[in-house]
Every structure is written in C-alpha cells, then in structure tokens.
Amino acid sequence: MSKFDYGVFIGRFQPLHIGHEAVIRSALEKVDTLIVLIGSARQARTPRNPFTYSEREDMFAKVFKHELTTGRLVLKPVQDHPYSDTAWCTEVQRVVNETVLEHYNKGGVVLHGLQDLRIALAGYGKDRSSYYLKLFPEWGNVQLASQYGTFSSTVVRKQLFQRIPVISQSVLSEEVAEWLKAFALSDPFRELLEEAEFLDAYPDEWGRGPFVTVDAVVIQSGNILLVERGEAPGKGLLALPGGFLDPRESIRDAAIRELKEETRISDHKGEIPPAMLASFIDGAKTRVFDHPERSLRGRIITHAYLFRLPERRELFSVTGGDDARTANWHRLGDLKPEQFFEDHWSIIDLMADL
C-alpha cells in the first residue's frame, strides 16, 4: 500500500520528454493515483508555449496509455495567473479537490470532503520555477530524484523551431518524437517558426530593454475595446490598444495617444479629443504589469489605464489604425484567455474585475 492516496505533479510539458516521464513513473511508485496538472493550459500559442492542452494530453496518451486507462494517472488543465500566486494556488486547490472527489467516488464510496485522504505534492526542486513546492503546506510531500540529463523542454523547443527542425529521439520517447515530426509539417508550426525568427532577431534591432509601454483597458456597457494584431509577434491575436512610450510624453498621454491611433474612437461628433478621453480614466485602477516573462521580445514593463466610458445603447464607433489590423468591441463574457496576446488577458482580468 502506498503512503499517499493521491499525488499531484505540476508542469508545462512543452513538450513531454523522457525526464518528465521518469519523474512521473517514479511518483507512481509512491502514490496510488497521480494527478498531473498541465500548466499554461489556456494560452495562445507562442514559441515558449507552442502546444495546446489537448495536444499535450495527446502526448501523454501515447506514452501513458495504460496508466490513463486504468485511472492511475489523471490529467487536468490549469491556467496561468502571473500576477497572483493566490489565484493560482486557489485554482490548483479547486482542481485537485474536484478531481479527487470525482475519481474516488467512482469507486462506489461517496466522499464529500478530503479530510480522510492522504494527498502529497510530488516534484523535484530543479530551479526557481519549482517554488510552488512550498505553496501547499496542507499536503504531504514526495521528493523525487532530480530529472536526469542536461536537457530541458527549452532545449527541445529551440532545436524544433528551425527551418530544418531537429527532433532528438535521445531525449524524447518514440511516440512523442513521431508526434512532433507530424506537427513540424503543420500550419501552426509554420506560424510559430515565423514568430520564433522574429523574436530571435528582435534584440539585435531594438535591444533587450527594459522598455516602457502603455495599454488602454476601455470598457463601455459590458463591452471591451480590443484590436487584432496585424503583424508578428502575436499576429491575429486580440490585444489591448497600446504601444511604446515616446521620449517626450507622459505615460498617461501615451496611453491616450495609442488609444486614438489604434482605434480612431469616435462619438456622433467625430473622433474624441484627448482631454475628453482623459476624463474617462479611472485613476484608482491604474496599474503596472511587470512580470519578467510577460513578453518574449524582452523586458517590457507596461502601464495599464482603465477608461470607463459612459453607459449607452450605441457604443462609440471604432476603426483599426496604425499597426492594428482591426479594432472592435467585444462582449466581456464571450472572451477566452487563449485568444489574447502575451499577458493581456491577465491585465483585463485584474483591471476589469472579471
């Protein structure tokens, strides 16, 4: 009998490699059932997070078919919360609680709480990304042997996103390697390769920062004003109107300028003048977003301003301009995190009180 009824292992698995597999098999020797939480589960594709949750689920199914079929291994998605460890911990706790109750109750014994079950967090402290091992003191701990080898998913991705992709079967199971070979012939791969090449060249042209940017969170009658990006990075994704600070302007003025340039926001009298737009700013909600990995272009620190426009049945008119392909109003309830560029969904989530 195992010391723990359930283990919890968290990772991004971009992609799943033999180091991950070794840790999972080691954990399965110490717990009855292992819940694997797949992070970054609802994000748009980027060279850092190229595979969707369902695609990573497919990789697991090819390698751990027996464990998944018998219920010893359970996969669940977890969304990123880069600006709130509390929100991330809450989601992890909620997903684990729901998963354990659902899984255990299938055995015929109905539980309403987890107090009689032994749950442990499984993992190894490889680097600063493993800080989460200290965030769940209510669970036990299963320390696993460190991932062997000198490789990581970062190395696998770097080799993959080339004009002639390299898919190393020395660090990937045969099933995952074949999956990646097929992926390298797909349209998403070609789009990601274009973006990876853009990002590789970006520091040579612009430097690595820090850079200062602005973003406008514009709300009117339950709708938010968004642009569709016309170029890499994030071509085709939704984004907040915004851009880089000019040397001779204040941050607030930059937010207003970018809003006007990218959306041509207008009422029945024509384009709304800067002074009127400024009057719509909710100063109490202005916030800096500075997660070190918020942008793959470099160290970019953005200042977000919340514009609360007057409630009305007919929304202000907008037209895409500057480097925005289009500008449109979107109902807040219709939006999904995976539609957004960089961390713009997280900004909206915090600024608009979703």
PDB file of N, CA and C in Angstrom, residues 141-180:
ATOM      1  N   ASN A 141       4.482  15.702   1.083  1.00  0.00           N
ATOM      2  CA  ASN A 141       5.496  15.980   0.060  1.00  0.00           C
ATOM      3  C   ASN A 141       6.191  14.692  -0.339  1.00  0.00           C
ATOM      4  N   VAL A 142       6.265  14.478  -1.645  1.00  0.00           N
ATOM      5  CA  VAL A 142       7.003  13.339  -2.184  1.00  0.00           C
ATOM      6  C   VAL A 142       8.160  13.896  -3.000  1.00  0.00           C
ATOM      7  N   GLN A 143       9.358  13.863  -2.437  1.00  0.00           N
ATOM      8  CA  GLN A 143      10.528  14.355  -3.156  1.00  0.00           C
ATOM      9  C   GLN A 143      11.033  13.259  -4.099  1.00  0.00           C
ATOM     10  N   LEU A 144      11.208  13.636  -5.338  1.00  0.00           N
ATOM     11  CA  LEU A 144      11.634  12.680  -6.355  1.00  0.00           C
ATOM     12  C   LEU A 144      13.066  12.976  -6.773  1.00  0.00           C
ATOM     13  N   ALA A 145      13.707  11.955  -7.331  1.00  0.00           N
ATOM     14  CA  ALA A 145      15.065  12.139  -7.827  1.00  0.00           C
ATOM     15  C   ALA A 145      15.062  13.210  -8.909  1.00  0.00           C
ATOM     16  N   SER A 146      16.106  14.001  -8.958  1.00  0.00           N
ATOM     17  CA  SER A 146      16.189  15.083  -9.933  1.00  0.00           C
ATOM     18  C   SER A 146      16.127  14.533 -11.348  1.00  0.00           C
ATOM     19  N   GLN A 147      15.549  15.323 -12.233  1.00  0.00           N
ATOM     20  CA  GLN A 147      15.494  14.951 -13.647  1.00  0.00           C
ATOM     21  C   GLN A 147      16.917  14.680 -14.132  1.00  0.00           C
ATOM     22  N   TYR A 148      17.101  13.563 -14.794  1.00  0.00           N
ATOM     23  CA  TYR A 148      18.452  13.235 -15.233  1.00  0.00           C
ATOM     24  C   TYR A 148      18.751  13.889 -16.567  1.00  0.00           C
ATOM     25  N   GLY A 149      20.045  13.981 -16.865  1.00  0.00           N
ATOM     26  CA  GLY A 149      20.460  14.572 -18.137  1.00  0.00           C
ATOM     27  C   GLY A 149      20.655  16.074 -18.033  1.00  0.00           C
ATOM     28  N   THR A 150      21.139  16.672 -19.131  1.00  0.00           N
ATOM     29  CA  THR A 150      21.424  18.111 -19.181  1.00  0.00           C
ATOM     30  C   THR A 150      20.454  18.859 -20.071  1.00  0.00           C
ATOM     31  N   PHE A 151      19.376  18.219 -20.455  1.00  0.00           N
ATOM     32  CA  PHE A 151      18.430  18.825 -21.380  1.00  0.00           C
ATOM     33  C   PHE A 151      17.190  19.304 -20.645  1.00  0.00           C
ATOM     34  N   SER A 152      16.361  20.063 -21.368  1.00  0.00           N
ATOM     35  CA  SER A 152      15.087  20.533 -20.840  1.00  0.00           C
ATOM     36  C   SER A 152      14.157  20.748 -22.019  1.00  0.00           C
ATOM     37  N   SER A 153      12.885  21.053 -21.720  1.00  0.00           N
ATOM     38  CA  SER A 153      11.943  21.344 -22.806  1.00  0.00           C
ATOM     39  C   SER A 153      12.384  22.567 -23.602  1.00  0.00           C
ATOM     40  N   THR A 154      13.055  23.513 -22.941  1.00  0.00           N
ATOM     41  CA  THR A 154      13.555  24.705 -23.649  1.00  0.00           C
ATOM     42  C   THR A 154      14.509  24.312 -24.759  1.00  0.00           C
ATOM     43  N   VAL A 155      15.401  23.377 -24.469  1.00  0.00           N
ATOM     44  CA  VAL A 155      16.361  22.916 -25.479  1.00  0.00           C
ATOM     45  C   VAL A 155      15.637  22.207 -26.621  1.00  0.00           C
ATOM     46  N   VAL A 156      14.645  21.390 -26.283  1.00  0.00           N
ATOM     47  CA  VAL A 156      13.879  20.675 -27.314  1.00  0.00           C
ATOM     48  C   VAL A 156      13.182  21.671 -28.238  1.00  0.00           C
ATOM     49  N   ARG A 157      12.576  22.718 -27.660  1.00  0.00           N
ATOM     50  CA  ARG A 157      11.879  23.720 -28.481  1.00  0.00           C
ATOM     51  C   ARG A 157      12.853  24.487 -29.361  1.00  0.00           C
ATOM     52  N   LYS A 158      14.010  24.828 -28.817  1.00  0.00           N
ATOM     53  CA  LYS A 158      15.000  25.584 -29.596  1.00  0.00           C
ATOM     54  C   LYS A 158      15.447  24.799 -30.830  1.00  0.00           C
ATOM     55  N   GLN A 159      15.632  23.496 -30.659  1.00  0.00           N
ATOM     56  CA  GLN A 159      16.013  22.659 -31.799  1.00  0.00           C
ATOM     57  C   GLN A 159      14.860  22.484 -32.783  1.00  0.00           C
ATOM     58  N   LEU A 160      13.640  22.491 -32.257  1.00  0.00           N
ATOM     59  CA  LEU A 160      12.475  22.256 -33.105  1.00  0.00           C
ATOM     60  C   LEU A 160      12.205  23.430 -34.040  1.00  0.00           C
ATOM     61  N   PHE A 161      12.257  24.662 -33.504  1.00  0.00           N
ATOM     62  CA  PHE A 161      11.864  25.819 -34.305  1.00  0.00           C
ATOM     63  C   PHE A 161      13.032  26.348 -35.127  1.00  0.00           C
ATOM     64  N   GLN A 162      13.355  25.570 -36.163  1.00  0.00           N
ATOM     65  CA  GLN A 162      14.360  25.911 -37.159  1.00  0.00           C
ATOM     66  C   GLN A 162      13.803  25.568 -38.534  1.00  0.00           C
ATOM     67  N   ARG A 163      14.423  26.152 -39.564  1.00  0.00           N
ATOM     68  CA  ARG A 163      13.986  25.839 -40.930  1.00  0.00           C
ATOM     69  C   ARG A 163      14.127  24.353 -41.230  1.00  0.00           C
ATOM     70  N   ILE A 164      15.151  23.727 -40.667  1.00  0.00           N
ATOM     71  CA  ILE A 164      15.272  22.268 -40.721  1.00  0.00           C
ATOM     72  C   ILE A 164      15.164  21.781 -39.281  1.00  0.00           C
ATOM     73  N   PRO A 165      13.956  21.407 -38.837  1.00  0.00           N
ATOM     74  CA  PRO A 165      13.752  21.050 -37.432  1.00  0.00           C
ATOM     75  C   PRO A 165      14.591  19.845 -37.017  1.00  0.00           C
ATOM     76  N   VAL A 166      15.087  19.900 -35.783  1.00  0.00           N
ATOM     77  CA  VAL A 166      15.808  18.774 -35.187  1.00  0.00           C
ATOM     78  C   VAL A 166      14.927  18.212 -34.072  1.00  0.00           C
ATOM     79  N   ILE A 167      14.596  16.936 -34.203  1.00  0.00           N
ATOM     80  CA  ILE A 167      13.749  16.269 -33.213  1.00  0.00           C
ATOM     81  C   ILE A 167      14.553  15.102 -32.657  1.00  0.00           C
ATOM     82  N   SER A 168      15.090  15.274 -31.467  1.00  0.00           N
ATOM     83  CA  SER A 168      16.037  14.320 -30.913  1.00  0.00           C
ATOM     84  C   SER A 168      15.328  13.182 -30.189  1.00  0.00           C
ATOM     85  N   GLN A 169      15.493  11.980 -30.694  1.00  0.00           N
ATOM     86  CA  GLN A 169      14.889  10.821 -30.041  1.00  0.00           C
ATOM     87  C   GLN A 169      15.717  10.348 -28.856  1.00  0.00           C
ATOM     88  N   SER A 170      16.849  11.005 -28.599  1.00  0.00           N
ATOM     89  CA  SER A 170      17.624  10.651 -27.414  1.00  0.00           C
ATOM     90  C   SER A 170      16.998  11.218 -26.143  1.00  0.00           C
ATOM     91  N   VAL A 171      16.146  12.254 -26.284  1.00  0.00           N
ATOM     92  CA  VAL A 171      15.512  12.858 -25.109  1.00  0.00           C
ATOM     93  C   VAL A 171      13.987  12.796 -25.188  1.00  0.00           C
ATOM     94  N   LEU A 172      13.467  12.197 -26.254  1.00  0.00           N
ATOM     95  CA  LEU A 172      12.023  12.075 -26.433  1.00  0.00           C
ATOM     96  C   LEU A 172      11.662  10.611 -26.659  1.00  0.00           C
ATOM     97  N   SER A 173      10.543  10.194 -26.118  1.00  0.00           N
ATOM     98  CA  SER A 173      10.068   8.851 -26.428  1.00  0.00           C
ATOM     99  C   SER A 173       9.736   8.783 -27.913  1.00  0.00           C
ATOM    100  N   GLU A 174       9.730   7.575 -28.443  1.00  0.00           N
ATOM    101  CA  GLU A 174       9.449   7.401 -29.871  1.00  0.00           C
ATOM    102  C   GLU A 174       8.094   7.980 -30.244  1.00  0.00           C
ATOM    103  N   GLU A 175       7.108   7.810 -29.369  1.00  0.00           N
ATOM    104  CA  GLU A 175       5.750   8.283 -29.666  1.00  0.00           C
ATOM    105  C   GLU A 175       5.696   9.809 -29.738  1.00  0.00           C
ATOM    106  N   VAL A 176       6.361  10.489 -28.808  1.00  0.00           N
ATOM    107  CA  VAL A 176       6.360  11.960 -28.816  1.00  0.00           C
ATOM    108  C   VAL A 176       7.173  12.485 -29.987  1.00  0.00           C
ATOM    109  N   ALA A 177       8.283  11.835 -30.306  1.00  0.00           N
ATOM    110  CA  ALA A 177       9.097  12.254 -31.444  1.00  0.00           C
ATOM    111  C   ALA A 177       8.286  12.175 -32.744  1.00  0.00           C
ATOM    112  N   GLU A 178       7.526  11.101 -32.926  1.00  0.00           N
ATOM    113  CA  GLU A 178       6.691  10.982 -34.122  1.00  0.00           C
ATOM    114  C   GLU A 178       5.604  12.049 -34.135  1.00  0.00           C
ATOM    115  N   TRP A 179       5.066  12.356 -32.979  1.00  0.00           N
ATOM    116  CA  TRP A 179       4.045  13.407 -32.891  1.00  0.00           C
ATOM    117  C   TRP A 179       4.637  14.745 -33.320  1.00  0.00           C
ATOM    118  N   LEU A 180       5.852  15.040 -32.866  1.00  0.00           N
ATOM    119  CA  LEU A 180       6.492  16.317 -33.208  1.00  0.00           C
ATOM    120  C   LEU A 180       6.846  16.377 -34.695  1.00  0.00           C
TER     121      LEU A 180
END
